[in-house]
Amino acid sequence: MESIITTENLTKIYRGSIKAVDSLTVQIRKGEVYGILGPNGAGKTTFIGMLTTRVTPTSGRATVAGLDILKESLKVRKRIGVVPQDLTTDEDLTGYENLKLVSRFYDITANEANRRIDQLLNMVQLQKHSHRRVKTYSGGMRKRLELIVGLVNDPEILFLDEPTLGLDVNTRMQMWEYIRDLRKRLDVTIILTSHYLEEIDALADRVSIMDNGKILVTDTPSNLKNSMKEDYITITFASPDDLKLGEKFFSNNEKRFSGINTLRVKVPNSDETMPDLINYFSSHSVKITRITIQKPTLDEVFLEYTGRSLRDEERGDARKSMFTIGRLRR
Ligand SMILES: Nc1ncnc2c1ncn2[C@@H]1O[C@H](COP(=O)(O)OP(=O)(O)OP(=O)(O)O)[C@@H](O)[C@H]1O
Ligand SMILES: [Mg+2]
């Protein structure tokens, strides 16, 4: 498959000592949605910063759309769209005025700019709000506007740095729909950073897990999850006798009882276990009332590679500061 971005030992050290990005060598494929999943401070924004020519690498090389990020930075900028982590639109201007302003940075004729702006506003359903000042927009509308600002120059590659940061769950999911839709309609490669597991799972064709400036693994979300080899099957039996009969099936597995007549077992691959299980239960007349299968999530994958749970970090700093206070008291 054709690469649209390649990096070779790309490194950024801030102020002589903070290694934000540590010797990354990656290939991003044309047309894919490439996700970078990592906790706060992992180096995601710095990595994006170098690829979008806003941050100068300390060492290493990279090409974007076949162009060298150092020697051909102006050309790179024309071929890419960037939606930074921080909001960039002007609150005192209307949505339309913001888009128009950006179109003037590029060599786009007024007619062409208007045509594109119309199309983009439509795509994220901001048409009827386009002549309102941005300061009157909701958080979700504002993020939608930021998203299309990155598309005014019809880029080959779109960089989205934490596109749903700070949005509530529903608005976030709505945003995913817009991102999916624009990907379908426009011929664009998307580089997406996030520390939301569900977001990467929902949008990325491939994901790199990043921590402390390093990429620990890159693969499709489903390959990563399947590599975890631990599915949970939870079965509730109709009676204690059924439970006794049923549990014999799992003699070699790790069994855990959870609740009345309920068995929770860890199996390497539930897709393979389930047909045997159903045959066994029916031939031994084991009656069950409920069965659920739980596949590993990206959080288990993250935990496997980093030794930490991203979900714990997602829950925020409140618990962390409680922990610190607890330690100080001791
Ligand atoms: N301009 C800067 N000067 C000095 N250090 C910086 C600068 N920008 C980032 N850093 C440091 O580099 C490391 C990586 O930061 P970066 O913002 O790239 O991470 P991130 O993964 O985007 O984090 P977040 O999820 O919080 O956005 C951090 O330790 C950060 O403090
Ligand atoms: Mg960041």
PDB file of N, CA and C in Angstrom, residues 82-83 120 124 142-152 158 160 163 175 178-179 182:
ATOM      1  N   VAL A  82      -5.134  21.387   8.999  1.00  0.00           N
ATOM      2  CA  VAL A  82      -4.818  21.142  10.400  1.00  0.00           C
ATOM      3  C   VAL A  82      -5.932  21.673  11.293  1.00  0.00           C
ATOM      4  N   VAL A  83      -6.406  20.815  12.174  1.00  0.00           N
ATOM      5  CA  VAL A  83      -7.340  21.256  13.204  1.00  0.00           C
ATOM      6  C   VAL A  83      -6.648  21.043  14.541  1.00  0.00           C
ATOM      7  N   LEU A 120     -18.897  22.694   2.705  1.00  0.00           N
ATOM      8  CA  LEU A 120     -18.408  22.308   4.030  1.00  0.00           C
ATOM      9  C   LEU A 120     -19.428  22.627   5.128  1.00  0.00           C
ATOM     10  N   VAL A 124     -21.424  19.722   7.823  1.00  0.00           N
ATOM     11  CA  VAL A 124     -21.501  19.659   9.286  1.00  0.00           C
ATOM     12  C   VAL A 124     -22.747  20.391   9.806  1.00  0.00           C
ATOM     13  N   ARG A 142     -18.944  24.806  17.662  1.00  0.00           N
ATOM     14  CA  ARG A 142     -17.617  25.420  17.539  1.00  0.00           C
ATOM     15  C   ARG A 142     -16.611  24.399  17.000  1.00  0.00           C
ATOM     16  N   LYS A 143     -16.659  23.178  17.560  1.00  0.00           N
ATOM     17  CA  LYS A 143     -15.743  22.129  17.108  1.00  0.00           C
ATOM     18  C   LYS A 143     -16.009  21.739  15.650  1.00  0.00           C
ATOM     19  N   ARG A 144     -17.292  21.762  15.263  1.00  0.00           N
ATOM     20  CA  ARG A 144     -17.643  21.454  13.869  1.00  0.00           C
ATOM     21  C   ARG A 144     -17.077  22.504  12.926  1.00  0.00           C
ATOM     22  N   LEU A 145     -17.137  23.758  13.371  1.00  0.00           N
ATOM     23  CA  LEU A 145     -16.576  24.833  12.563  1.00  0.00           C
ATOM     24  C   LEU A 145     -15.055  24.658  12.447  1.00  0.00           C
ATOM     25  N   GLU A 146     -14.418  24.351  13.578  1.00  0.00           N
ATOM     26  CA  GLU A 146     -12.960  24.137  13.566  1.00  0.00           C
ATOM     27  C   GLU A 146     -12.603  23.035  12.576  1.00  0.00           C
ATOM     28  N   LEU A 147     -13.441  21.988  12.571  1.00  0.00           N
ATOM     29  CA  LEU A 147     -13.201  20.848  11.687  1.00  0.00           C
ATOM     30  C   LEU A 147     -13.181  21.274  10.223  1.00  0.00           C
ATOM     31  N   ILE A 148     -14.152  22.092   9.818  1.00  0.00           N
ATOM     32  CA  ILE A 148     -14.198  22.439   8.398  1.00  0.00           C
ATOM     33  C   ILE A 148     -13.219  23.552   8.035  1.00  0.00           C
ATOM     34  N   VAL A 149     -12.783  24.316   9.026  1.00  0.00           N
ATOM     35  CA  VAL A 149     -11.726  25.302   8.762  1.00  0.00           C
ATOM     36  C   VAL A 149     -10.497  24.571   8.202  1.00  0.00           C
ATOM     37  N   GLY A 150     -10.256  23.370   8.741  1.00  0.00           N
ATOM     38  CA  GLY A 150      -9.128  22.571   8.282  1.00  0.00           C
ATOM     39  C   GLY A 150      -9.292  22.014   6.878  1.00  0.00           C
ATOM     40  N   LEU A 151     -10.482  22.200   6.293  1.00  0.00           N
ATOM     41  CA  LEU A 151     -10.747  21.597   4.987  1.00  0.00           C
ATOM     42  C   LEU A 151     -10.923  22.612   3.856  1.00  0.00           C
ATOM     43  N   VAL A 152     -10.812  23.899   4.196  1.00  0.00           N
ATOM     44  CA  VAL A 152     -11.065  24.951   3.213  1.00  0.00           C
ATOM     45  C   VAL A 152     -10.137  24.852   1.996  1.00  0.00           C
ATOM     46  N   LEU A 158      -5.600  15.450   6.375  1.00  0.00           N
ATOM     47  CA  LEU A 158      -6.201  16.262   7.424  1.00  0.00           C
ATOM     48  C   LEU A 158      -5.702  15.789   8.781  1.00  0.00           C
ATOM     49  N   LEU A 160      -6.181  15.962  12.748  1.00  0.00           N
ATOM     50  CA  LEU A 160      -7.151  16.318  13.789  1.00  0.00           C
ATOM     51  C   LEU A 160      -6.530  16.004  15.144  1.00  0.00           C
ATOM     52  N   PRO A 163     -10.007  15.935  18.349  1.00  0.00           N
ATOM     53  CA  PRO A 163     -11.143  16.668  17.775  1.00  0.00           C
ATOM     54  C   PRO A 163     -12.371  16.761  18.666  1.00  0.00           C
ATOM     55  N   MET A 175     -19.964  14.100  16.414  1.00  0.00           N
ATOM     56  CA  MET A 175     -18.746  14.536  15.731  1.00  0.00           C
ATOM     57  C   MET A 175     -18.126  13.363  14.954  1.00  0.00           C
ATOM     58  N   TYR A 178     -19.767  13.066  11.678  1.00  0.00           N
ATOM     59  CA  TYR A 178     -19.301  14.070  10.715  1.00  0.00           C
ATOM     60  C   TYR A 178     -17.936  13.684  10.144  1.00  0.00           C
ATOM     61  N   ILE A 179     -17.070  13.172  10.999  1.00  0.00           N
ATOM     62  CA  ILE A 179     -15.731  12.801  10.537  1.00  0.00           C
ATOM     63  C   ILE A 179     -15.824  11.618   9.552  1.00  0.00           C
ATOM     64  N   LEU A 182     -17.256  12.977   6.210  1.00  0.00           N
ATOM     65  CA  LEU A 182     -16.355  13.764   5.359  1.00  0.00           C
ATOM     66  C   LEU A 182     -15.278  12.878   4.751  1.00  0.00           C
TER      67      LEU A 182
END
